Amino acid sequence: MKKTISLKSESLRDIRTITGSALLMAVAVIIDFFRIVFSNIMEISFSFLALALTGMLYGPLVGGVVGGISDIIQYIVRPSGPFFPGFTLNSIISGVIFGIFLYKQELTVKRVTICVLIEGIITVLILTPIWLNILYGAKLFAIPRLIRFVVMLPIKVGLIYAFGRVMEKHKLFEKFRAA
């Protein structure tokens, strides 16, 4: 586990890591255009997929960096409400969690489910309500957010697992990772 979360500065200087990260950042921004907005405190986005793939390919450090930068770019390109750094922190934490659980690990449904559960509990059920309470005075516990979490859990697990398997099948992990 210690090797998984080590900060490898040499991989951050590798051209494959930089270009792959930039590509996945662009994918996250593009996917974010297709988010479904229910209200100013409830929306669904599929940009988690790009963050999960970044974590799988490059680990927690790069996953966190890509999460933070892509969140800021997404806000610049398509703002929805005031900018709040708490949501950027959520994206950083998500990228780090995906990297911790999925980087150079055997891809199993159980591992992906645990990863998505932990990421969702921390960001969706704990931190997001705090940020929304600070911004809008929203309730800290809201049934729609819990329903969204439960509905999105199998969708996230299925998409992350499927894309990970496709990448394994076509040996894309070896092609994109630093040597």
Tab-separated table of C-alpha atoms in Angstrom:
chain	number	residue	atom	x	y	z
A	1	MET	CA	0.000	0.000	0.000
A	2	LYS	CA	2.890	2.351	0.761
A	3	LYS	CA	4.082	2.047	-2.846
A	4	THR	CA	0.606	2.924	-4.130
A	5	ILE	CA	0.442	6.311	-2.411
A	6	SER	CA	4.079	7.314	-2.817
A	7	LEU	CA	4.709	10.634	-4.510
A	8	LYS	CA	6.776	9.753	-7.554
A	9	SER	CA	8.108	13.027	-8.859
A	10	GLU	CA	9.807	11.315	-11.802
A	11	SER	CA	6.441	10.153	-13.156
A	12	LEU	CA	5.217	13.749	-13.089
A	13	ARG	CA	8.011	14.681	-15.470
A	14	ASP	CA	7.218	11.896	-17.935
A	15	ILE	CA	5.713	13.162	-21.188
A	16	ARG	CA	3.170	10.304	-21.277
A	17	THR	CA	1.883	11.240	-17.844
A	18	ILE	CA	1.583	14.914	-18.747
A	19	THR	CA	-0.134	14.337	-22.087
A	20	GLY	CA	-2.379	11.580	-20.760
A	21	SER	CA	-3.383	13.766	-17.812
A	22	ALA	CA	-4.109	16.698	-20.097
A	23	LEU	CA	-6.188	14.480	-22.358
A	24	LEU	CA	-8.211	13.149	-19.427
A	25	MET	CA	-8.636	16.702	-18.100
A	26	ALA	CA	-10.086	17.705	-21.468
A	27	VAL	CA	-12.367	14.652	-21.412
A	28	ALA	CA	-13.590	15.600	-17.920
A	29	VAL	CA	-14.397	19.135	-19.080
A	30	ILE	CA	-16.217	17.896	-22.184
A	31	ILE	CA	-18.199	15.264	-20.271
A	32	ASP	CA	-19.208	17.948	-17.764
A	33	PHE	CA	-21.135	19.726	-20.525
A	34	PHE	CA	-23.589	16.837	-20.422
A	35	ARG	CA	-24.417	17.138	-16.726
A	36	ILE	CA	-28.020	16.932	-15.647
A	37	VAL	CA	-29.061	19.862	-13.439
A	38	PHE	CA	-32.099	19.451	-11.198
A	39	SER	CA	-31.565	22.597	-9.089
A	40	ASN	CA	-28.752	24.805	-7.831
A	41	ILE	CA	-28.037	22.194	-5.152
A	42	MET	CA	-28.605	18.977	-7.145
A	43	GLU	CA	-26.922	17.889	-10.364
A	44	ILE	CA	-25.457	14.749	-11.908
A	45	SER	CA	-22.226	14.726	-13.897
A	46	PHE	CA	-20.287	11.866	-15.440
A	47	SER	CA	-16.880	13.570	-15.289
A	48	PHE	CA	-16.050	11.165	-12.423
A	49	LEU	CA	-15.158	8.673	-15.149
A	50	ALA	CA	-12.204	10.740	-16.362
A	51	LEU	CA	-11.018	11.168	-12.757
A	52	ALA	CA	-11.293	7.429	-12.118
A	53	LEU	CA	-9.304	6.638	-15.267
A	54	THR	CA	-6.679	9.198	-14.247
A	55	GLY	CA	-6.392	7.553	-10.842
A	56	MET	CA	-6.135	4.104	-12.462
A	57	LEU	CA	-3.446	5.218	-14.885
A	58	TYR	CA	-1.329	7.650	-12.878
A	59	GLY	CA	-2.083	7.234	-9.169
A	60	PRO	CA	-3.374	9.432	-6.378
A	61	LEU	CA	-1.075	12.439	-6.793
A	62	VAL	CA	-1.821	12.964	-10.478
A	63	GLY	CA	-5.479	12.036	-9.879
A	64	GLY	CA	-5.775	14.812	-7.308
A	65	VAL	CA	-4.019	17.364	-9.497
A	66	VAL	CA	-6.191	16.507	-12.504
A	67	GLY	CA	-9.296	16.630	-10.301
A	68	GLY	CA	-8.482	20.104	-9.018
A	69	ILE	CA	-7.447	21.623	-12.324
A	70	SER	CA	-10.331	20.083	-14.271
A	71	ASP	CA	-12.823	21.404	-11.694
A	72	ILE	CA	-11.460	24.934	-12.085
A	73	ILE	CA	-11.508	24.667	-15.896
A	74	GLN	CA	-15.067	23.284	-15.788
A	75	TYR	CA	-16.138	26.283	-13.723
A	76	ILE	CA	-14.430	28.746	-16.081
A	77	VAL	CA	-15.961	27.132	-19.175
A	78	ARG	CA	-19.444	26.597	-17.726
A	79	PRO	CA	-20.061	28.293	-14.381
A	80	SER	CA	-23.046	27.199	-12.321
A	81	GLY	CA	-23.390	29.420	-9.302
A	82	PRO	CA	-20.547	31.118	-7.465
A	83	PHE	CA	-17.092	29.590	-7.464
A	84	PHE	CA	-16.458	27.790	-4.202
A	85	PRO	CA	-13.115	26.099	-3.448
A	86	GLY	CA	-14.844	23.384	-1.432
A	87	PHE	CA	-16.087	21.757	-4.622
A	88	THR	CA	-12.567	21.885	-6.034
A	89	LEU	CA	-11.418	20.131	-2.864
A	90	ASN	CA	-14.081	17.467	-3.518
A	91	SER	CA	-12.626	16.851	-6.982
A	92	ILE	CA	-9.088	16.651	-5.603
A	93	ILE	CA	-10.182	14.171	-2.940
A	94	SER	CA	-12.057	12.098	-5.529
A	95	GLY	CA	-8.978	11.872	-7.772
A	96	VAL	CA	-6.808	10.885	-4.811
A	97	ILE	CA	-9.255	8.203	-3.641
A	98	PHE	CA	-9.556	6.741	-7.139
A	99	GLY	CA	-5.760	6.658	-7.351
A	100	ILE	CA	-5.332	5.007	-3.947
A	101	PHE	CA	-7.792	2.221	-4.689
A	102	LEU	CA	-7.313	1.646	-8.416
A	103	TYR	CA	-3.695	2.485	-9.291
A	104	LYS	CA	-1.751	-0.676	-10.202
A	105	GLN	CA	-4.316	-2.824	-8.401
A	106	GLU	CA	-6.293	-5.771	-9.689
A	107	LEU	CA	-9.536	-4.375	-11.070
A	108	THR	CA	-12.453	-6.151	-9.405
A	109	VAL	CA	-16.069	-5.160	-8.927
A	110	LYS	CA	-15.536	-5.352	-5.161
A	111	ARG	CA	-12.539	-2.994	-5.250
A	112	VAL	CA	-14.351	-0.506	-7.504
A	113	THR	CA	-17.473	-0.667	-5.318
A	114	ILE	CA	-15.494	0.015	-2.135
A	115	CYS	CA	-13.669	2.850	-3.878
A	116	VAL	CA	-16.883	4.458	-5.138
A	117	LEU	CA	-18.557	3.998	-1.738
A	118	ILE	CA	-15.720	5.697	0.146
A	119	GLU	CA	-15.391	8.473	-2.445
A	120	GLY	CA	-19.149	9.068	-2.411
A	121	ILE	CA	-19.534	9.021	1.356
A	122	ILE	CA	-16.724	11.520	1.809
A	123	THR	CA	-17.537	13.889	-1.065
A	124	VAL	CA	-21.275	13.500	-1.737
A	125	LEU	CA	-22.685	12.722	1.688
A	126	ILE	CA	-20.279	14.575	4.006
A	127	LEU	CA	-18.468	17.449	2.260
A	128	THR	CA	-21.023	18.559	-0.369
A	129	PRO	CA	-23.768	19.174	2.222
A	130	ILE	CA	-21.322	21.278	4.228
A	131	TRP	CA	-20.407	23.360	1.156
A	132	LEU	CA	-24.073	23.788	0.162
A	133	ASN	CA	-24.937	24.826	3.716
A	134	ILE	CA	-22.191	27.446	3.649
A	135	LEU	CA	-23.262	28.729	0.223
A	136	TYR	CA	-27.042	28.503	0.336
A	137	GLY	CA	-28.038	27.535	3.858
A	138	ALA	CA	-29.190	24.144	2.563
A	139	LYS	CA	-29.943	21.333	5.005
A	140	LEU	CA	-27.002	19.171	5.934
A	141	PHE	CA	-29.072	16.040	5.386
A	142	ALA	CA	-31.239	15.853	2.290
A	143	ILE	CA	-33.103	12.790	1.080
A	144	PRO	CA	-32.653	13.661	-2.652
A	145	ARG	CA	-28.864	13.664	-2.225
A	146	LEU	CA	-28.993	10.261	-0.552
A	147	ILE	CA	-31.271	8.932	-3.313
A	148	ARG	CA	-28.900	10.317	-5.953
A	149	PHE	CA	-25.975	8.615	-4.202
A	150	VAL	CA	-27.780	5.253	-4.097
A	151	VAL	CA	-28.901	5.518	-7.745
A	152	MET	CA	-25.481	6.617	-9.001
A	153	LEU	CA	-23.534	3.963	-7.070
A	154	PRO	CA	-24.164	1.043	-9.474
A	155	ILE	CA	-23.862	3.368	-12.476
A	156	LYS	CA	-20.460	4.629	-11.319
A	157	VAL	CA	-19.238	1.140	-10.428
A	158	GLY	CA	-20.414	-0.283	-13.748
A	159	LEU	CA	-18.888	2.463	-15.881
A	160	ILE	CA	-15.561	2.532	-14.039
A	161	TYR	CA	-15.271	-1.264	-14.106
A	162	ALA	CA	-16.258	-1.494	-17.784
A	163	PHE	CA	-13.823	1.208	-18.918
A	164	GLY	CA	-11.067	-0.298	-16.770
A	165	ARG	CA	-11.633	-3.718	-18.303
A	166	VAL	CA	-11.562	-2.293	-21.827
A	167	MET	CA	-8.289	-0.545	-21.013
A	168	GLU	CA	-6.845	-3.786	-19.617
A	169	LYS	CA	-8.028	-5.791	-22.626
A	170	HIS	CA	-6.390	-3.429	-25.093
A	171	LYS	CA	-3.285	-3.002	-22.913
A	172	LEU	CA	-3.823	0.761	-22.693
A	173	PHE	CA	-2.449	0.945	-19.151
A	174	GLU	CA	1.013	0.026	-20.407
A	175	LYS	CA	0.796	2.464	-23.324
A	176	PHE	CA	-0.212	5.484	-21.250
A	177	ARG	CA	1.794	4.963	-18.078
A	178	ALA	CA	5.291	6.279	-17.536
A	179	ALA	CA	8.052	3.812	-18.256
